[in-house]
mmCIF file of C-alpha atoms and ligand atoms in Angstrom:
data_model
loop_
_atom_site.group_PDB
_atom_site.id
_atom_site.type_symbol
_atom_site.label_atom_id
_atom_site.label_comp_id
_atom_site.label_asym_id
_atom_site.label_seq_id
_atom_site.Cartn_x
_atom_site.Cartn_y
_atom_site.Cartn_z
ATOM 1 C CA CYS A 1 34.899 -1.098 -3.491
ATOM 2 C CA ALA A 2 31.922 -2.875 -4.986
ATOM 3 C CA LYS A 3 28.618 -2.095 -3.178
ATOM 4 C CA MET A 4 28.459 -4.781 -0.508
ATOM 5 C CA PRO A 5 25.072 -5.801 0.883
ATOM 6 C CA LYS A 6 24.613 -4.499 4.441
ATOM 7 C CA PRO A 7 25.316 -7.268 6.957
ATOM 8 C CA SER A 8 21.958 -8.674 7.971
ATOM 9 C CA GLN A 9 22.462 -7.926 11.678
ATOM 10 C CA ASP A 10 22.446 -4.189 10.868
ATOM 11 C CA ASN A 11 19.199 -4.660 8.968
ATOM 12 C CA ASP A 12 17.777 -6.641 11.875
ATOM 13 C CA ARG A 13 18.747 -3.878 14.324
ATOM 14 C CA ASP A 14 17.192 -1.208 12.096
ATOM 15 C CA LEU A 15 13.980 -3.217 11.773
ATOM 16 C CA THR A 16 13.809 -3.716 15.554
ATOM 17 C CA PHE A 17 14.291 0.026 16.112
ATOM 18 C CA CYS A 18 11.532 0.860 13.613
ATOM 19 C CA ARG A 19 9.146 -1.516 15.374
ATOM 20 C CA ILE A 20 9.961 -0.073 18.823
ATOM 21 C CA LEU A 21 9.724 3.541 17.649
ATOM 22 C CA LEU A 22 6.474 3.059 15.723
ATOM 23 C CA ALA A 23 4.805 1.252 18.656
ATOM 24 C CA GLU A 24 5.731 4.152 20.961
ATOM 25 C CA LEU A 25 4.452 6.738 18.472
ATOM 26 C CA GLU A 26 1.140 4.873 18.117
ATOM 27 C CA ASP A 27 0.746 4.645 21.928
ATOM 28 C CA HIS A 28 1.525 8.326 22.597
ATOM 29 C CA HIS A 29 -1.287 10.429 24.130
ATOM 30 C CA ASP A 30 -0.986 13.012 21.343
ATOM 31 C CA ALA A 31 -0.956 10.485 18.460
ATOM 32 C CA TRP A 32 -4.706 10.753 17.710
ATOM 33 C CA PRO A 33 -4.418 13.168 14.721
ATOM 34 C CA PHE A 34 -1.800 10.943 13.080
ATOM 35 C CA LEU A 35 -3.103 7.386 13.559
ATOM 36 C CA ASN A 36 -4.915 7.229 10.215
ATOM 37 C CA PRO A 37 -4.746 9.094 6.883
ATOM 38 C CA VAL A 38 -6.302 12.570 6.982
ATOM 39 C CA ASN A 39 -9.747 12.255 5.352
ATOM 40 C CA ILE A 40 -9.344 14.456 2.263
ATOM 41 C CA LYS A 41 -13.141 14.375 1.746
ATOM 42 C CA THR A 42 -13.902 15.957 5.116
ATOM 43 C CA VAL A 43 -10.843 18.194 5.603
ATOM 44 C CA PRO A 44 -11.117 21.151 3.202
ATOM 45 C CA GLY A 45 -7.904 22.072 1.380
ATOM 46 C CA TYR A 46 -5.886 19.098 2.563
ATOM 47 C CA ARG A 47 -5.700 17.355 -0.810
ATOM 48 C CA LYS A 48 -4.423 20.507 -2.559
ATOM 49 C CA VAL A 49 -2.001 21.704 0.136
ATOM 50 C CA ILE A 50 -0.352 18.421 1.223
ATOM 51 C CA LYS A 51 1.399 16.756 -1.697
ATOM 52 C CA LYS A 52 2.598 13.644 0.158
ATOM 53 C CA PRO A 53 0.163 12.602 2.913
ATOM 54 C CA MET A 54 1.576 10.209 5.527
ATOM 55 C CA ASP A 55 0.275 8.749 8.791
ATOM 56 C CA PHE A 56 1.219 6.067 11.329
ATOM 57 C CA SER A 57 -1.089 3.365 9.898
ATOM 58 C CA THR A 58 0.499 3.794 6.454
ATOM 59 C CA ILE A 59 3.977 3.602 8.011
ATOM 60 C CA ARG A 60 2.865 0.456 9.883
ATOM 61 C CA GLU A 61 1.675 -1.116 6.599
ATOM 62 C CA LYS A 62 4.960 -0.219 4.842
ATOM 63 C CA LEU A 63 7.028 -1.611 7.734
ATOM 64 C CA CYS A 64 5.042 -4.867 7.774
ATOM 65 C CA SER A 65 5.493 -5.287 4.003
ATOM 66 C CA CYS A 66 9.270 -4.673 4.004
ATOM 67 C CA GLN A 67 9.024 -1.313 2.200
ATOM 68 C CA TYR A 68 11.721 0.333 4.363
ATOM 69 C CA GLN A 69 15.277 -0.331 3.194
ATOM 70 C CA ASN A 70 16.737 1.066 6.410
ATOM 71 C CA LEU A 71 16.140 3.226 9.487
ATOM 72 C CA GLU A 72 16.771 6.415 7.494
ATOM 73 C CA MET A 73 13.906 5.736 5.066
ATOM 74 C CA PHE A 74 11.590 5.078 8.048
ATOM 75 C CA ILE A 75 12.661 8.337 9.752
ATOM 76 C CA ILE A 76 11.975 10.241 6.506
ATOM 77 C CA ASP A 77 8.337 9.034 6.529
ATOM 78 C CA VAL A 78 7.844 9.832 10.228
ATOM 79 C CA ASN A 79 9.223 13.338 9.661
ATOM 80 C CA LEU A 80 6.831 13.704 6.707
ATOM 81 C CA VAL A 81 3.903 13.222 9.116
ATOM 82 C CA PHE A 82 5.153 16.082 11.304
ATOM 83 C CA ASP A 83 6.181 18.351 8.402
ATOM 84 C CA ASN A 84 2.712 17.941 6.820
ATOM 85 C CA CYS A 85 1.158 18.789 10.189
ATOM 86 C CA GLU A 86 3.220 21.975 10.547
ATOM 87 C CA LYS A 87 2.332 23.022 7.016
ATOM 88 C CA PHE A 88 -1.428 22.559 7.444
ATOM 89 C CA ASN A 89 -2.034 23.525 11.077
ATOM 90 C CA GLU A 90 -1.440 26.633 13.174
ATOM 91 C CA ASP A 91 1.237 26.083 15.836
ATOM 92 C CA ASN A 92 -1.290 27.321 18.375
ATOM 93 C CA SER A 93 -3.960 24.715 17.633
ATOM 94 C CA GLU A 94 -4.855 21.302 19.092
ATOM 95 C CA ILE A 95 -3.421 19.396 16.146
ATOM 96 C CA GLY A 96 -0.502 21.793 15.634
ATOM 97 C CA ARG A 97 0.589 21.378 19.262
ATOM 98 C CA ALA A 98 0.161 17.597 19.081
ATOM 99 C CA GLY A 99 2.479 17.568 16.063
ATOM 100 C CA HIS A 100 5.188 19.547 17.862
ATOM 101 C CA ASN A 101 4.887 17.305 20.936
ATOM 102 C CA MET A 102 5.118 14.131 18.850
ATOM 103 C CA ARG A 103 8.124 15.393 16.867
ATOM 104 C CA LYS A 104 9.993 16.269 20.073
ATOM 105 C CA PHE A 105 9.196 12.840 21.522
ATOM 106 C CA PHE A 106 10.326 11.054 18.350
ATOM 107 C CA GLU A 107 13.600 13.014 18.061
ATOM 108 C CA ARG A 108 14.470 12.179 21.673
ATOM 109 C CA ARG A 109 13.558 8.485 21.389
ATOM 110 C CA TRP A 110 15.482 7.687 18.209
ATOM 111 C CA THR A 111 18.613 9.449 19.424
ATOM 112 C CA GLU A 112 18.333 7.548 22.736
ATOM 113 C CA LEU A 113 17.895 4.248 20.855
ATOM 114 C CA LEU A 114 20.852 4.903 18.542
ATOM 115 C CA LYS A 115 23.064 5.928 21.515
ATOM 116 C CA SER A 116 22.222 2.585 23.121
ATOM 117 C CA ASN A 117 24.190 0.954 20.294
HETATM 118 C C1 LIG B 1 -2.947 15.567 10.976
HETATM 119 N N1 LIG B 1 -4.244 16.158 10.709
HETATM 120 C C2 LIG B 1 -5.376 15.535 11.172
HETATM 121 C C3 LIG B 1 -6.614 16.087 10.940
HETATM 122 C C4 LIG B 1 -7.853 15.397 11.447
HETATM 123 O O1 LIG B 1 -8.922 15.938 11.431
HETATM 124 N N2 LIG B 1 -7.740 14.140 11.906
HETATM 125 C C5 LIG B 1 -8.936 13.436 12.357
HETATM 126 C C6 LIG B 1 -8.862 13.244 13.853
HETATM 127 N N3 LIG B 1 -10.081 12.657 14.361
HETATM 128 C C7 LIG B 1 -9.787 11.967 15.628
HETATM 129 C C8 LIG B 1 -10.896 10.979 15.794
HETATM 130 C C9 LIG B 1 -11.482 10.758 14.439
HETATM 131 C C10 LIG B 1 -10.737 11.663 13.486
HETATM 132 C C11 LIG B 1 -6.728 17.308 10.245
HETATM 133 C C12 LIG B 1 -5.586 17.925 9.784
HETATM 134 C C13 LIG B 1 -4.310 17.343 10.025
HETATM 135 O O2 LIG B 1 -3.263 17.887 9.619
#
């Protein structure tokens, strides 16, 4: 049938979930490497290696300026943070471990939230 606009309550639910999930990511003990964009002037190689930088403050800005169509687009950006981290950091490093911890936390929380529906 013709593409129908998503009922607004679904959009409202998605937006609420993004706000909850992002707040919990920002408050997590291991969030410190991901709170702001990696400084490509002080981190050698980052600019060349990581094609699409992403961080929680950028996700916060996008969320607050309605740049996420739905929950899926938000999850894609959060996963980009963790995929970039895995690409650039050894698993057995401070930042590498923080990335794995944060990804595990995020996976668990969004599945819990979606099951609550
Ligand atoms: C995600 N990620 C982060 C960094 C990084 O150095 N972040 C700065 C962390 N500092 C904490 C207090 C001031 C800044 C390097 C590589 C990387 O993949």
